[in-house]
PDB file of C-alpha atoms in Angstrom:
ATOM      1  CA  MET M 956       3.887 -20.172  12.920  1.00  0.00           C
ATOM      2  CA  LYS M 957       1.577 -19.809  15.876  1.00  0.00           C
ATOM      3  CA  PHE M 958      -1.932 -18.721  15.011  1.00  0.00           C
ATOM      4  CA  ILE M 959      -5.510 -18.645  16.246  1.00  0.00           C
ATOM      5  CA  ILE M 960      -8.501 -19.627  14.126  1.00  0.00           C
ATOM      6  CA  LYS M 961     -10.910 -16.715  14.523  1.00  0.00           C
ATOM      7  CA  HIS M 962     -13.614 -17.953  12.168  1.00  0.00           C
ATOM      8  CA  GLU M 963     -14.158 -20.804   9.769  1.00  0.00           C
ATOM      9  CA  ILE M 964     -16.679 -22.240   7.386  1.00  0.00           C
ATOM     10  CA  LYS M 965     -16.265 -25.031   4.896  1.00  0.00           C
ATOM     11  CA  GLY M 966     -13.492 -24.093   2.482  1.00  0.00           C
ATOM     12  CA  ARG M 967     -12.588 -20.855   4.276  1.00  0.00           C
ATOM     13  CA  LEU M 968     -10.429 -20.007   7.288  1.00  0.00           C
ATOM     14  CA  ARG M 969      -9.725 -16.712   9.013  1.00  0.00           C
ATOM     15  CA  ILE M 970      -6.683 -16.855  11.247  1.00  0.00           C
ATOM     16  CA  HIS M 971      -4.798 -14.428  13.463  1.00  0.00           C
ATOM     17  CA  ALA M 972      -1.012 -14.711  13.638  1.00  0.00           C
ATOM     18  CA  VAL M 973       0.223 -14.708  17.222  1.00  0.00           C
ATOM     19  CA  GLN M 974       3.092 -12.249  16.922  1.00  0.00           C
ATOM     20  CA  GLY M 975       3.932  -8.610  17.400  1.00  0.00           C
ATOM     21  CA  ARG M 976       3.345  -6.047  14.704  1.00  0.00           C
ATOM     22  CA  MET M 977       3.213  -7.655  11.258  1.00  0.00           C
ATOM     23  CA  THR M 978       5.317  -5.791   8.716  1.00  0.00           C
ATOM     24  CA  CYS M 979       4.362  -5.328   5.083  1.00  0.00           C
ATOM     25  CA  ALA M 980       7.207  -7.636   4.026  1.00  0.00           C
ATOM     26  CA  GLN M 981       5.953 -10.358   6.362  1.00  0.00           C
ATOM     27  CA  ALA M 982       2.415  -9.962   5.036  1.00  0.00           C
ATOM     28  CA  ASP M 983       3.659 -10.252   1.448  1.00  0.00           C
ATOM     29  CA  THR M 984       5.729 -13.308   2.383  1.00  0.00           C
ATOM     30  CA  LEU M 985       2.782 -15.081   3.992  1.00  0.00           C
ATOM     31  CA  CYS M 986       0.459 -14.156   1.129  1.00  0.00           C
ATOM     32  CA  TRP M 987       2.950 -15.440  -1.461  1.00  0.00           C
ATOM     33  CA  PHE M 988       3.501 -18.655   0.504  1.00  0.00           C
ATOM     34  CA  LEU M 989      -0.215 -19.367   0.772  1.00  0.00           C
ATOM     35  CA  GLY M 990      -0.768 -18.597  -2.892  1.00  0.00           C
ATOM     36  CA  LYS M 991       1.830 -21.215  -3.861  1.00  0.00           C
ATOM     37  CA  GLN M 992      -0.105 -24.025  -2.179  1.00  0.00           C
ATOM     38  CA  GLU M 993      -2.042 -26.140  -4.663  1.00  0.00           C
ATOM     39  CA  TYR M 994      -5.196 -26.416  -2.570  1.00  0.00           C
ATOM     40  CA  VAL M 995      -5.367 -22.688  -1.720  1.00  0.00           C
ATOM     41  CA  THR M 996      -7.659 -20.909  -4.172  1.00  0.00           C
ATOM     42  CA  ASP M 997      -7.378 -17.439  -2.657  1.00  0.00           C
ATOM     43  CA  ALA M 998      -5.480 -15.809   0.202  1.00  0.00           C
ATOM     44  CA  LYS M 999      -5.526 -12.323   1.671  1.00  0.00           C
ATOM     45  CA  VAL M1000      -3.306 -11.042   4.469  1.00  0.00           C
ATOM     46  CA  TYR M1001      -4.065  -7.931   6.530  1.00  0.00           C
ATOM     47  CA  GLU M1002      -0.902  -6.564   8.101  1.00  0.00           C
ATOM     48  CA  ARG M1003      -2.680  -4.079  10.372  1.00  0.00           C
ATOM     49  CA  THR M1004      -4.514  -6.834  12.262  1.00  0.00           C
ATOM     50  CA  ALA M1005      -2.090  -9.700  11.486  1.00  0.00           C
ATOM     51  CA  ASP M1006      -5.020 -11.674  10.079  1.00  0.00           C
ATOM     52  CA  ALA M1007      -5.219 -13.897   7.025  1.00  0.00           C
ATOM     53  CA  VAL M1008      -8.226 -15.189   5.113  1.00  0.00           C
ATOM     54  CA  ILE M1009      -7.648 -18.464   3.278  1.00  0.00           C
ATOM     55  CA  CYS M1010     -10.007 -20.060   0.784  1.00  0.00           C
ATOM     56  CA  TYR M1011      -9.115 -23.641  -0.004  1.00  0.00           C
ATOM     57  CA  THR M1012     -10.236 -26.927  -1.468  1.00  0.00           C
ATOM     58  CA  GLY M1013      -9.521 -30.277   0.048  1.00  0.00           C
ATOM     59  CA  SER M1014      -8.628 -31.118   3.600  1.00  0.00           C
ATOM     60  CA  ARG M1015      -8.753 -28.584   6.421  1.00  0.00           C
ATOM     61  CA  GLU M1016      -5.994 -30.484   8.215  1.00  0.00           C
ATOM     62  CA  GLU M1017      -3.607 -29.942   5.284  1.00  0.00           C
ATOM     63  CA  VAL M1018      -4.058 -26.188   5.488  1.00  0.00           C
ATOM     64  CA  ILE M1019      -3.498 -26.159   9.240  1.00  0.00           C
ATOM     65  CA  ALA M1020      -0.418 -28.368   8.915  1.00  0.00           C
ATOM     66  CA  VAL M1021       1.083 -26.043   6.306  1.00  0.00           C
ATOM     67  CA  LEU M1022       0.392 -23.003   8.478  1.00  0.00           C
ATOM     68  CA  LYS M1023       2.022 -24.657  11.470  1.00  0.00           C
ATOM     69  CA  GLY M1024       5.144 -25.366   9.433  1.00  0.00           C
ATOM     70  CA  PHE M1025       5.377 -21.865   7.979  1.00  0.00           C
ATOM     71  CA  SER M1026       8.097 -19.441   9.068  1.00  0.00           C
ATOM     72  CA  TYR M1027       9.189 -16.131   7.602  1.00  0.00           C
ATOM     73  CA  GLU M1028      12.875 -17.009   7.857  1.00  0.00           C
ATOM     74  CA  ASN M1029      12.641 -20.276   5.911  1.00  0.00           C
ATOM     75  CA  THR M1030      10.492 -18.921   3.082  1.00  0.00           C
ATOM     76  CA  ASN M1031      12.465 -17.798   0.048  1.00  0.00           C
ATOM     77  CA  VAL M1032      10.325 -15.182  -1.641  1.00  0.00           C
ATOM     78  CA  PRO M1033      11.377 -13.952  -5.102  1.00  0.00           C
ATOM     79  CA  GLU M1034      12.793 -10.445  -4.911  1.00  0.00           C
ATOM     80  CA  ASN M1035      10.360  -9.106  -7.495  1.00  0.00           C
ATOM     81  CA  VAL M1036       7.396 -10.138  -5.331  1.00  0.00           C
ATOM     82  CA  LEU M1037       8.445  -7.870  -2.474  1.00  0.00           C
ATOM     83  CA  SER M1038       9.740  -5.027  -4.640  1.00  0.00           C
ATOM     84  CA  SER M1039       6.611  -4.831  -6.803  1.00  0.00           C
ATOM     85  CA  SER M1040       4.131  -5.126  -3.956  1.00  0.00           C
ATOM     86  CA  GLY M1041       1.967  -2.064  -3.402  1.00  0.00           C
ATOM     87  CA  ARG M1042       1.168  -2.964   0.197  1.00  0.00           C
ATOM     88  CA  GLU M1043       3.842  -0.754   1.774  1.00  0.00           C
ATOM     89  CA  LEU M1044       2.921   2.145  -0.508  1.00  0.00           C
ATOM     90  CA  ASN M1045      -0.753   1.944   0.450  1.00  0.00           C
ATOM     91  CA  SER M1046       0.098   1.678   4.139  1.00  0.00           C
ATOM     92  CA  SER M1047       2.419   4.685   3.975  1.00  0.00           C
ATOM     93  CA  PHE M1048      -0.110   6.944   2.279  1.00  0.00           C
ATOM     94  CA  ARG M1049      -2.905   5.775   4.558  1.00  0.00           C
ATOM     95  CA  GLU M1050      -0.857   6.777   7.600  1.00  0.00           C
ATOM     96  CA  GLN M1051      -0.003  10.129   6.016  1.00  0.00           C
ATOM     97  CA  LEU M1052      -3.671  10.809   5.329  1.00  0.00           C
ATOM     98  CA  ILE M1053      -4.723   9.891   8.867  1.00  0.00           C
ATOM     99  CA  THR M1054      -1.930  12.045  10.323  1.00  0.00           C
ATOM    100  CA  ARG M1055      -2.934  15.003   8.163  1.00  0.00           C
ATOM    101  CA  VAL M1056      -6.576  14.760   9.248  1.00  0.00           C
ATOM    102  CA  LEU M1057      -5.680  14.439  12.940  1.00  0.00           C
ATOM    103  CA  LEU M1058      -3.311  17.415  12.777  1.00  0.00           C
ATOM    104  CA  HIS M1059      -5.897  19.581  11.033  1.00  0.00           C
ATOM    105  CA  TYR M1060      -8.718  18.980  13.479  1.00  0.00           C
ATOM    106  CA  GLY M1061      -6.476  18.527  16.505  1.00  0.00           C
ATOM    107  CA  SER M1062      -4.849  21.919  15.965  1.00  0.00           C
ATOM    108  CA  LYS M1063      -8.257  23.573  16.227  1.00  0.00           C
ATOM    109  CA  LEU M1064      -8.680  22.133  19.702  1.00  0.00           C
ATOM    110  CA  ILE M1065      -5.136  22.569  21.019  1.00  0.00           C
ATOM    111  CA  ILE M1066      -3.508  25.587  19.345  1.00  0.00           C
ATOM    112  CA  PRO M1067      -4.842  29.020  20.435  1.00  0.00           C
ATOM    113  CA  TYR M1068      -6.625  30.964  17.704  1.00  0.00           C
ATOM    114  CA  PRO M1069      -4.090  33.867  17.524  1.00  0.00           C
ATOM    115  CA  VAL M1070      -1.253  31.381  17.035  1.00  0.00           C
ATOM    116  CA  ARG M1071      -3.251  29.522  14.391  1.00  0.00           C
ATOM    117  CA  LYS M1072      -3.809  32.787  12.515  1.00  0.00           C
ATOM    118  CA  VAL M1073      -0.066  33.413  12.262  1.00  0.00           C
ATOM    119  CA  TRP M1074       0.621  29.796  11.297  1.00  0.00           C
ATOM    120  CA  LEU M1075      -2.090  29.766   8.615  1.00  0.00           C
ATOM    121  CA  THR M1076      -0.836  33.086   7.218  1.00  0.00           C
ATOM    122  CA  PHE M1077       2.660  31.696   6.695  1.00  0.00           C
ATOM    123  CA  LYS M1078       1.190  28.502   5.284  1.00  0.00           C
ATOM    124  CA  ALA M1079      -0.899  30.515   2.818  1.00  0.00           C
ATOM    125  CA  LEU M1080       2.201  32.233   1.428  1.00  0.00           C
ATOM    126  CA  ARG M1081       3.235  29.021  -0.341  1.00  0.00           C
ATOM    127  CA  TYR M1082      -0.007  28.848  -2.313  1.00  0.00           C
ATOM    128  CA  ILE M1083      -0.017  32.580  -3.038  1.00  0.00           C
ATOM    129  CA  TRP M1084       3.563  32.373  -4.309  1.00  0.00           C
ATOM    130  CA  LYS M1085       2.608  29.543  -6.672  1.00  0.00           C
ATOM    131  CA  GLY M1086      -0.260  31.625  -8.001  1.00  0.00           C
ATOM    132  CA  LEU M1087       1.984  34.651  -8.568  1.00  0.00           C
ATOM    133  CA  LYS M1088       4.536  32.548 -10.443  1.00  0.00           C
ATOM    134  CA  CYS M1089       1.756  31.208 -12.639  1.00  0.00           C
ATOM    135  CA  LEU M1090       0.573  34.758 -13.391  1.00  0.00           C
ATOM    136  CA  ALA M1091       4.143  35.788 -14.173  1.00  0.00           C
ATOM    137  CA  ARG M1092       4.101  33.196 -16.960  1.00  0.00           C
ATOM    138  CA  ARG M1093       0.864  34.805 -18.215  1.00  0.00           C
ATOM    139  CA  LYS M1094      -1.199  31.731 -17.502  1.00  0.00           C
ATOM    140  CA  ILE M1095      -4.462  31.310 -15.624  1.00  0.00           C
ATOM    141  CA  GLU M1096      -4.275  27.861 -14.103  1.00  0.00           C
ATOM    142  CA  VAL M1097      -5.402  26.048 -10.960  1.00  0.00           C
ATOM    143  CA  PRO M1098      -2.675  27.568  -8.705  1.00  0.00           C
ATOM    144  CA  VAL M1099      -4.043  31.038  -9.510  1.00  0.00           C
ATOM    145  CA  LEU M1100      -7.542  30.034  -8.408  1.00  0.00           C
ATOM    146  CA  ASP M1101      -6.174  28.399  -5.258  1.00  0.00           C
ATOM    147  CA  ALA M1102      -4.135  31.489  -4.422  1.00  0.00           C
ATOM    148  CA  ALA M1103      -7.142  33.754  -5.004  1.00  0.00           C
ATOM    149  CA  ALA M1104      -9.420  31.715  -2.741  1.00  0.00           C
ATOM    150  CA  ILE M1105      -6.852  31.479   0.052  1.00  0.00           C
ATOM    151  CA  GLY M1106      -5.608  35.066  -0.303  1.00  0.00           C
ATOM    152  CA  VAL M1107      -9.099  36.587  -0.184  1.00  0.00           C
ATOM    153  CA  SER M1108      -9.967  34.507   2.886  1.00  0.00           C
ATOM    154  CA  VAL M1109      -6.801  35.637   4.697  1.00  0.00           C
ATOM    155  CA  ILE M1110      -7.378  39.301   3.797  1.00  0.00           C
ATOM    156  CA  ARG M1111     -10.957  39.101   5.074  1.00  0.00           C
ATOM    157  CA  GLY M1112      -9.724  37.497   8.282  1.00  0.00           C
ATOM    158  CA  ASP M1113     -11.624  34.288   7.566  1.00  0.00           C
ATOM    159  CA  PHE M1114      -8.816  31.982   8.643  1.00  0.00           C
ATOM    160  CA  ASP M1115     -11.093  28.995   9.184  1.00  0.00           C
ATOM    161  CA  THR M1116     -12.045  29.023   5.509  1.00  0.00           C
ATOM    162  CA  ALA M1117      -8.425  29.533   4.443  1.00  0.00           C
ATOM    163  CA  GLY M1118      -7.342  26.637   6.649  1.00  0.00           C
ATOM    164  CA  SER M1119     -10.070  24.365   5.291  1.00  0.00           C
ATOM    165  CA  VAL M1120      -9.152  25.193   1.683  1.00  0.00           C
ATOM    166  CA  MET M1121      -5.460  24.500   2.312  1.00  0.00           C
ATOM    167  CA  PHE M1122      -6.332  21.288   4.135  1.00  0.00           C
ATOM    168  CA  LEU M1123      -8.430  20.034   1.217  1.00  0.00           C
ATOM    169  CA  LEU M1124      -5.727  21.038  -1.263  1.00  0.00           C
ATOM    170  CA  GLY M1125      -3.155  19.128   0.780  1.00  0.00           C
ATOM    171  CA  VAL M1126      -5.362  16.038   0.866  1.00  0.00           C
ATOM    172  CA  GLY M1127      -5.902  16.349  -2.879  1.00  0.00           C
ATOM    173  CA  GLU M1128      -2.152  16.541  -3.525  1.00  0.00           C
ATOM    174  CA  LEU M1129      -1.587  13.505  -1.324  1.00  0.00           C
ATOM    175  CA  LEU M1130      -4.275  11.478  -3.108  1.00  0.00           C
ATOM    176  CA  GLU M1131      -2.939  12.551  -6.491  1.00  0.00           C
ATOM    177  CA  GLU M1132       0.564  11.381  -5.587  1.00  0.00           C
ATOM    178  CA  TRP M1133      -0.781   8.078  -4.237  1.00  0.00           C
ATOM    179  CA  THR M1134      -2.897   7.502  -7.347  1.00  0.00           C
ATOM    180  CA  HIS M1135       0.072   8.141  -9.623  1.00  0.00           C
ATOM    181  CA  LYS M1136       2.438   5.825  -7.747  1.00  0.00           C
ATOM    182  CA  LYS M1137      -0.206   3.118  -7.390  1.00  0.00           C
ATOM    183  CA  SER M1138      -1.022   3.271 -11.101  1.00  0.00           C
ATOM    184  CA  VAL M1139       2.651   2.944 -11.999  1.00  0.00           C
ATOM    185  CA  GLY M1140       3.024  -0.005  -9.626  1.00  0.00           C
ATOM    186  CA  ASP M1141      -0.106  -1.743 -10.916  1.00  0.00           C
ATOM    187  CA  LEU M1142       1.060  -1.267 -14.496  1.00  0.00           C
ATOM    188  CA  ALA M1143       4.484  -2.692 -13.686  1.00  0.00           C
ATOM    189  CA  ARG M1144       2.936  -5.737 -12.003  1.00  0.00           C
ATOM    190  CA  SER M1145       0.524  -6.340 -14.881  1.00  0.00           C
ATOM    191  CA  MET M1146       3.364  -6.186 -17.417  1.00  0.00           C
ATOM    192  CA  SER M1147       5.715  -8.423 -15.447  1.00  0.00           C
ATOM    193  CA  LEU M1148       5.972 -12.069 -16.395  1.00  0.00           C
ATOM    194  CA  ASN M1149       3.882 -14.349 -14.219  1.00  0.00           C
ATOM    195  CA  VAL M1150       5.187 -17.697 -15.405  1.00  0.00           C
ATOM    196  CA  LYS M1151       4.774 -20.664 -13.072  1.00  0.00           C
ATOM    197  CA  LYS M1152       6.084 -23.437 -15.340  1.00  0.00           C
ATOM    198  CA  VAL M1153       8.789 -23.436 -18.015  1.00  0.00           C
ATOM    199  CA  TRP M1154      10.317 -25.931 -20.429  1.00  0.00           C
ATOM    200  CA  LEU M1155      13.742 -27.046 -19.214  1.00  0.00           C
ATOM    201  CA  LYS M1156      16.094 -28.549 -21.790  1.00  0.00           C
ATOM    202  CA  LYS M1157      17.883 -31.483 -20.205  1.00  0.00           C
ATOM    203  CA  ASP M1158      19.713 -34.324 -21.967  1.00  0.00           C
ATOM    204  CA  ASP M1159      18.316 -33.227 -25.352  1.00  0.00           C
ATOM    205  CA  GLN M1160      14.787 -33.406 -23.951  1.00  0.00           C
ATOM    206  CA  GLU M1161      12.331 -30.712 -22.936  1.00  0.00           C
ATOM    207  CA  VAL M1162      10.831 -31.180 -19.482  1.00  0.00           C
ATOM    208  CA  LEU M1163       8.058 -29.033 -17.989  1.00  0.00           C
ATOM    209  CA  VAL M1164       9.129 -27.907 -14.502  1.00  0.00           C
ATOM    210  CA  ASN M1165       8.237 -25.216 -11.991  1.00  0.00           C
ATOM    211  CA  ALA M1166       9.897 -21.877 -12.656  1.00  0.00           C
ATOM    212  CA  SER M1167      11.125 -21.810  -9.057  1.00  0.00           C
ATOM    213  CA  ASP M1168      13.158 -24.980  -9.733  1.00  0.00           C
ATOM    214  CA  ILE M1169      15.294 -23.290 -12.397  1.00  0.00           C
ATOM    215  CA  ARG M1170      18.910 -22.805 -11.321  1.00  0.00           C
ATOM    216  CA  HIS M1171      21.850 -20.880 -12.686  1.00  0.00           C
ATOM    217  CA  GLY M1172      23.190 -22.544 -15.826  1.00  0.00           C
ATOM    218  CA  ASP M1173      19.946 -24.300 -16.804  1.00  0.00           C
ATOM    219  CA  THR M1174      18.747 -23.998 -20.401  1.00  0.00           C
ATOM    220  CA  VAL M1175      15.156 -22.833 -20.795  1.00  0.00           C
ATOM    221  CA  VAL M1176      13.228 -23.182 -24.044  1.00  0.00           C
ATOM    222  CA  VAL M1177      11.156 -20.096 -24.870  1.00  0.00           C
TER     223      VAL M1177
END
């Protein structure tokens, strides 16, 4: 891998990978690879900037040599590492949040006010409909309050307030969905087995080996 050392102090390197856009899978691969090195105590990879921060003990030359020999294609990452990573989830929701904010404030500058009034009116119907369905079930819940706030603002012609309320509700729904999915992912990762060494039964003897060295047909003592 080609890289540039952007900053370094004793026991810590910050590098920049010389490549195009770094994907989440590539970032997870590099992070997993660095974490497997014995002299690396901590490693963080930032896919947006293609940077990596490496904390290590021992020789600086060893770290640089390992980085030079690294390649995404020749690194066999366990499937569960990539599937359970929350990096892609966080990146996706971050982009959605940024897009939502840009659309909200950008529309005020680009879209004419009469057009925005019509658009916000149709957008408000979704929240009002949710509130009416909640009332039909004879319940006073959050959708009723949302519908009341938005409906009153639209009736009064205060479309800026209605738009701001719907924008904040949309951001809240997005953050709620992200929090739920992130919590589920964190729980799954915390409950997954993180075993680095296992006892391999070989020739009537038990030998302690790396879990990555286990092959199909081997007998493992639990």
